[in-house]
Amino acid sequence: TDAGITWSDISSDLPNTPVDAILIDPDSPETLFIGTDIGTFYTSSSGASWSALGTGLPNVVVTGLALHNGSRTLRASTHGRSVWDLNISTLLPLPSISSISPASATVGSAQFTLAVNGVQFVANSEVEWNGVALTTTYVSATELTAVVPASDLTAAGTPSITVFNPTSGKLSNTAAFTVDNVPPALTSVSPASTLAGGAALTLTVNG
């Protein structure tokens, strides 16, 4: 993340075996694929944990990895066992929302920035408002921000907030946002006082 100035060990639960190839998913920087002397492994958490990749690929030396991003096909070249292809679209993580901030606004509010927190967000994740994509900024795998225009705040309601990962086609759980009607505000009453036992009167309320 700093052009190699500092390094961190992300081997975690990987087997103790040489790594011969490494590939970073351009759509999900937290997802890495490696070719080792005993097959391929991947992580979707920047190395916090690793899993063996795919079925059918023998436990052989994997000398190179390449990704055809359009078809989401990972190609692994091996030593003596030819080349193997695997569609990785189903490997990508399912986004999940834990909280949003703010969680409410009033009718007629100005445009604002919505912060969405959760897990498994990727670089091209989209925050959706009732299924319509908002202008979204990727902050990290656990945070996105999105611009909510004033045109979406013209009527009271509970629009649904979701996160969509276009590459994998996976949609998150729903977080509820509330658009409230502007509460009434009292500015003055007239008359402001009267005598006990006085005659009936008409009270004028302004606000």
CSV table of C-alpha atoms in Angstrom, one decimal:
chain,number,residue,atom,x,y,z
A,1,THR,CA,0.0,0.0,0.0
A,2,ASP,CA,3.0,2.3,0.2
A,3,ALA,CA,5.0,1.2,-2.9
A,4,GLY,CA,7.1,-1.3,-1.0
A,5,ILE,CA,8.5,1.1,1.7
A,6,THR,CA,7.2,-1.3,4.4
A,7,TRP,CA,6.2,-4.9,4.3
A,8,SER,CA,3.9,-7.1,6.4
A,9,ASP,CA,3.5,-10.9,6.7
A,10,ILE,CA,0.1,-12.0,5.3
A,11,SER,CA,0.9,-15.7,5.2
A,12,SER,CA,-1.6,-16.3,8.0
A,13,ASP,CA,-2.9,-19.9,7.7
A,14,LEU,CA,-1.1,-20.7,4.4
A,15,PRO,CA,0.8,-24.0,4.2
A,16,ASN,CA,4.6,-23.7,4.5
A,17,THR,CA,5.3,-23.9,0.8
A,18,PRO,CA,7.0,-21.6,-1.7
A,19,VAL,CA,4.8,-19.0,-3.5
A,20,ASP,CA,5.6,-18.9,-7.2
A,21,ALA,CA,3.0,-16.4,-8.5
A,22,ILE,CA,0.7,-13.7,-7.1
A,23,LEU,CA,-2.2,-11.8,-8.6
A,24,ILE,CA,-4.4,-9.0,-7.2
A,25,ASP,CA,-8.0,-8.8,-8.3
A,26,PRO,CA,-8.4,-5.3,-9.9
A,27,ASP,CA,-12.0,-5.2,-8.9
A,28,SER,CA,-11.3,-6.2,-5.3
A,29,PRO,CA,-7.9,-5.2,-4.0
A,30,GLU,CA,-8.4,-7.2,-0.8
A,31,THR,CA,-8.7,-10.4,-3.0
A,32,LEU,CA,-5.4,-12.0,-3.8
A,33,PHE,CA,-4.6,-15.3,-5.7
A,34,ILE,CA,-1.3,-17.1,-5.3
A,35,GLY,CA,0.2,-20.1,-7.1
A,36,THR,CA,2.4,-22.3,-4.9
A,37,ASP,CA,4.3,-25.6,-5.1
A,38,ILE,CA,1.1,-27.4,-4.0
A,39,GLY,CA,-1.6,-25.6,-5.9
A,40,THR,CA,-3.5,-22.3,-5.8
A,41,PHE,CA,-4.9,-20.4,-2.8
A,42,TYR,CA,-6.9,-17.2,-2.4
A,43,THR,CA,-7.9,-14.6,0.2
A,44,SER,CA,-10.7,-12.0,0.2
A,45,SER,CA,-9.4,-10.4,3.4
A,46,SER,CA,-5.9,-9.1,2.4
A,47,GLY,CA,-4.3,-12.3,3.8
A,48,ALA,CA,-6.2,-12.5,7.1
A,49,SER,CA,-7.2,-16.0,6.1
A,50,TRP,CA,-6.6,-18.2,3.0
A,51,SER,CA,-8.5,-21.0,1.3
A,52,ALA,CA,-7.6,-23.6,-1.4
A,53,LEU,CA,-8.9,-22.5,-4.7
A,54,GLY,CA,-11.3,-24.5,-6.9
A,55,THR,CA,-11.7,-28.2,-7.4
A,56,GLY,CA,-10.1,-30.5,-9.9
A,57,LEU,CA,-6.7,-28.7,-10.0
A,58,PRO,CA,-4.0,-31.2,-9.0
A,59,ASN,CA,-1.6,-30.5,-6.2
A,60,VAL,CA,1.2,-29.4,-8.6
A,61,VAL,CA,3.5,-26.4,-8.9
A,62,VAL,CA,1.6,-23.4,-10.2
A,63,THR,CA,4.1,-21.3,-12.1
A,64,GLY,CA,1.9,-18.4,-13.3
A,65,LEU,CA,-1.5,-16.8,-12.9
A,66,ALA,CA,-3.5,-14.5,-15.2
A,67,LEU,CA,-7.0,-13.1,-15.0
A,68,HIS,CA,-9.3,-12.4,-17.9
A,69,ASN,CA,-11.4,-9.8,-16.1
A,70,GLY,CA,-14.2,-9.6,-18.7
A,71,SER,CA,-15.2,-13.3,-18.1
A,72,ARG,CA,-13.8,-13.4,-14.6
A,73,THR,CA,-11.7,-16.4,-15.6
A,74,LEU,CA,-8.5,-17.2,-13.7
A,75,ARG,CA,-5.9,-19.1,-15.6
A,76,ALA,CA,-3.2,-21.1,-13.8
A,77,SER,CA,-0.2,-22.5,-15.6
A,78,THR,CA,1.4,-25.6,-14.0
A,79,HIS,CA,4.6,-27.5,-14.2
A,80,GLY,CA,3.8,-30.6,-16.3
A,81,ARG,CA,0.0,-30.5,-15.9
A,82,SER,CA,-1.0,-28.0,-18.6
A,83,VAL,CA,-3.1,-24.9,-18.0
A,84,TRP,CA,-6.3,-24.8,-15.9
A,85,ASP,CA,-9.2,-22.2,-16.0
A,86,LEU,CA,-11.6,-21.3,-13.2
A,87,ASN,CA,-14.4,-18.9,-13.2
A,88,ILE,CA,-14.0,-16.9,-10.0
A,89,SER,CA,-17.2,-14.8,-10.0
A,90,THR,CA,-18.7,-17.0,-7.3
A,91,LEU,CA,-15.7,-16.5,-5.1
A,92,LEU,CA,-16.2,-12.9,-4.6
A,93,PRO,CA,-17.6,-11.9,-1.2
A,94,LEU,CA,-21.2,-10.9,-0.5
A,95,PRO,CA,-21.4,-7.3,0.8
A,96,SER,CA,-23.0,-6.7,4.1
A,97,ILE,CA,-24.2,-3.4,5.7
A,98,SER,CA,-23.8,-3.0,9.5
A,99,SER,CA,-24.8,0.7,9.8
A,100,ILE,CA,-25.4,3.9,8.0
A,101,SER,CA,-24.9,7.5,9.0
A,102,PRO,CA,-27.0,9.6,9.1
A,103,ALA,CA,-30.0,7.2,9.4
A,104,SER,CA,-32.7,9.9,8.8
A,105,ALA,CA,-33.4,13.2,7.3
A,106,THR,CA,-36.4,15.5,6.9
A,107,VAL,CA,-38.4,16.3,3.9
A,108,GLY,CA,-36.9,19.2,1.9
A,109,SER,CA,-33.4,18.6,3.3
A,110,ALA,CA,-30.4,19.6,1.2
A,111,GLN,CA,-28.1,17.1,-0.5
A,112,PHE,CA,-25.8,15.2,1.9
A,113,THR,CA,-23.2,12.5,2.1
A,114,LEU,CA,-24.3,9.1,3.4
A,115,ALA,CA,-21.7,6.9,5.1
A,116,VAL,CA,-22.3,3.1,4.8
A,117,ASN,CA,-20.3,0.8,7.0
A,118,GLY,CA,-20.1,-3.0,6.7
A,119,VAL,CA,-17.8,-5.7,5.2
A,120,GLN,CA,-16.8,-7.0,1.8
A,121,PHE,CA,-17.0,-3.8,-0.1
A,122,VAL,CA,-15.0,-3.6,-3.3
A,123,ALA,CA,-13.6,-0.8,-5.4
A,124,ASN,CA,-16.6,-0.6,-7.7
A,125,SER,CA,-19.3,-1.2,-5.1
A,126,GLU,CA,-22.4,0.9,-5.5
A,127,VAL,CA,-24.6,2.2,-2.8
A,128,GLU,CA,-28.3,2.0,-3.9
A,129,TRP,CA,-31.3,4.1,-2.8
A,130,ASN,CA,-34.4,2.1,-3.5
A,131,GLY,CA,-32.5,0.1,-6.0
A,132,VAL,CA,-31.1,3.1,-7.9
A,133,ALA,CA,-27.3,3.6,-7.7
A,134,LEU,CA,-26.0,6.7,-6.0
A,135,THR,CA,-22.7,8.4,-6.8
A,136,THR,CA,-20.4,6.2,-4.6
A,137,THR,CA,-16.9,6.6,-3.2
A,138,TYR,CA,-14.9,3.6,-2.1
A,139,VAL,CA,-13.2,4.3,1.2
A,140,SER,CA,-12.2,0.8,2.3
A,141,ALA,CA,-13.4,-2.7,2.4
A,142,THR,CA,-15.6,-1.7,5.3
A,143,GLU,CA,-16.8,1.8,4.3
A,144,LEU,CA,-18.4,3.5,1.4
A,145,THR,CA,-19.8,7.0,1.1
A,146,ALA,CA,-22.6,8.1,-1.3
A,147,VAL,CA,-24.2,11.4,-2.3
A,148,VAL,CA,-27.9,11.6,-1.6
A,149,PRO,CA,-29.4,14.3,-3.8
A,150,ALA,CA,-32.1,16.7,-2.6
A,151,SER,CA,-34.4,15.2,-5.2
A,152,ASP,CA,-34.6,12.0,-3.2
A,153,LEU,CA,-35.8,13.9,-0.1
A,154,THR,CA,-39.0,15.5,-1.4
A,155,ALA,CA,-41.4,13.0,0.3
A,156,ALA,CA,-41.6,11.1,3.6
A,157,GLY,CA,-40.8,7.5,3.5
A,158,THR,CA,-38.4,4.7,4.4
A,159,PRO,CA,-36.2,4.2,1.3
A,160,SER,CA,-34.0,1.0,1.4
A,161,ILE,CA,-30.2,1.3,1.3
A,162,THR,CA,-28.3,-1.6,-0.2
A,163,VAL,CA,-24.8,-2.2,-1.6
A,164,PHE,CA,-24.3,-3.8,-5.0
A,165,ASN,CA,-21.0,-5.4,-6.2
A,166,PRO,CA,-21.3,-5.3,-10.0
A,167,THR,CA,-18.6,-7.7,-10.8
A,168,SER,CA,-20.1,-10.6,-8.8
A,169,GLY,CA,-23.6,-9.4,-9.2
A,170,LYS,CA,-24.2,-9.7,-5.4
A,171,LEU,CA,-26.4,-7.5,-3.4
A,172,SER,CA,-26.2,-6.8,0.3
A,173,ASN,CA,-28.8,-6.9,3.1
A,174,THR,CA,-31.0,-3.8,3.4
A,175,ALA,CA,-30.6,-0.9,5.8
A,176,ALA,CA,-33.6,1.4,6.4
A,177,PHE,CA,-33.3,5.1,6.0
A,178,THR,CA,-36.1,7.4,7.2
A,179,VAL,CA,-37.3,10.6,5.6
A,180,ASP,CA,-39.5,12.4,8.1
A,181,ASN,CA,-42.0,15.1,7.5
A,182,VAL,CA,-40.8,18.4,9.0
A,183,PRO,CA,-42.2,18.6,12.6
A,184,PRO,CA,-44.5,21.5,13.4
A,185,ALA,CA,-42.8,24.5,15.1
A,186,LEU,CA,-44.6,26.9,17.4
A,187,THR,CA,-43.4,30.6,17.2
A,188,SER,CA,-46.1,32.5,19.1
A,189,VAL,CA,-49.6,32.4,20.6
A,190,SER,CA,-52.1,35.3,20.9
A,191,PRO,CA,-53.2,36.2,23.4
A,192,ALA,CA,-50.4,34.9,25.6
A,193,SER,CA,-52.3,35.2,28.8
A,194,THR,CA,-55.8,35.8,30.3
A,195,LEU,CA,-57.4,36.2,33.7
A,196,ALA,CA,-58.7,33.2,35.6
A,197,GLY,CA,-62.5,33.0,35.2
A,198,GLY,CA,-62.4,35.2,32.2
A,199,ALA,CA,-64.7,34.8,29.2
A,200,ALA,CA,-64.1,32.3,26.4
A,201,LEU,CA,-61.5,33.5,23.9
A,202,THR,CA,-60.1,32.6,20.5
A,203,LEU,CA,-56.4,31.6,20.7
A,204,THR,CA,-54.3,32.2,17.7
A,205,VAL,CA,-51.3,29.9,17.2
A,206,ASN,CA,-48.5,30.9,14.8
A,207,GLY,CA,-45.7,28.7,13.5
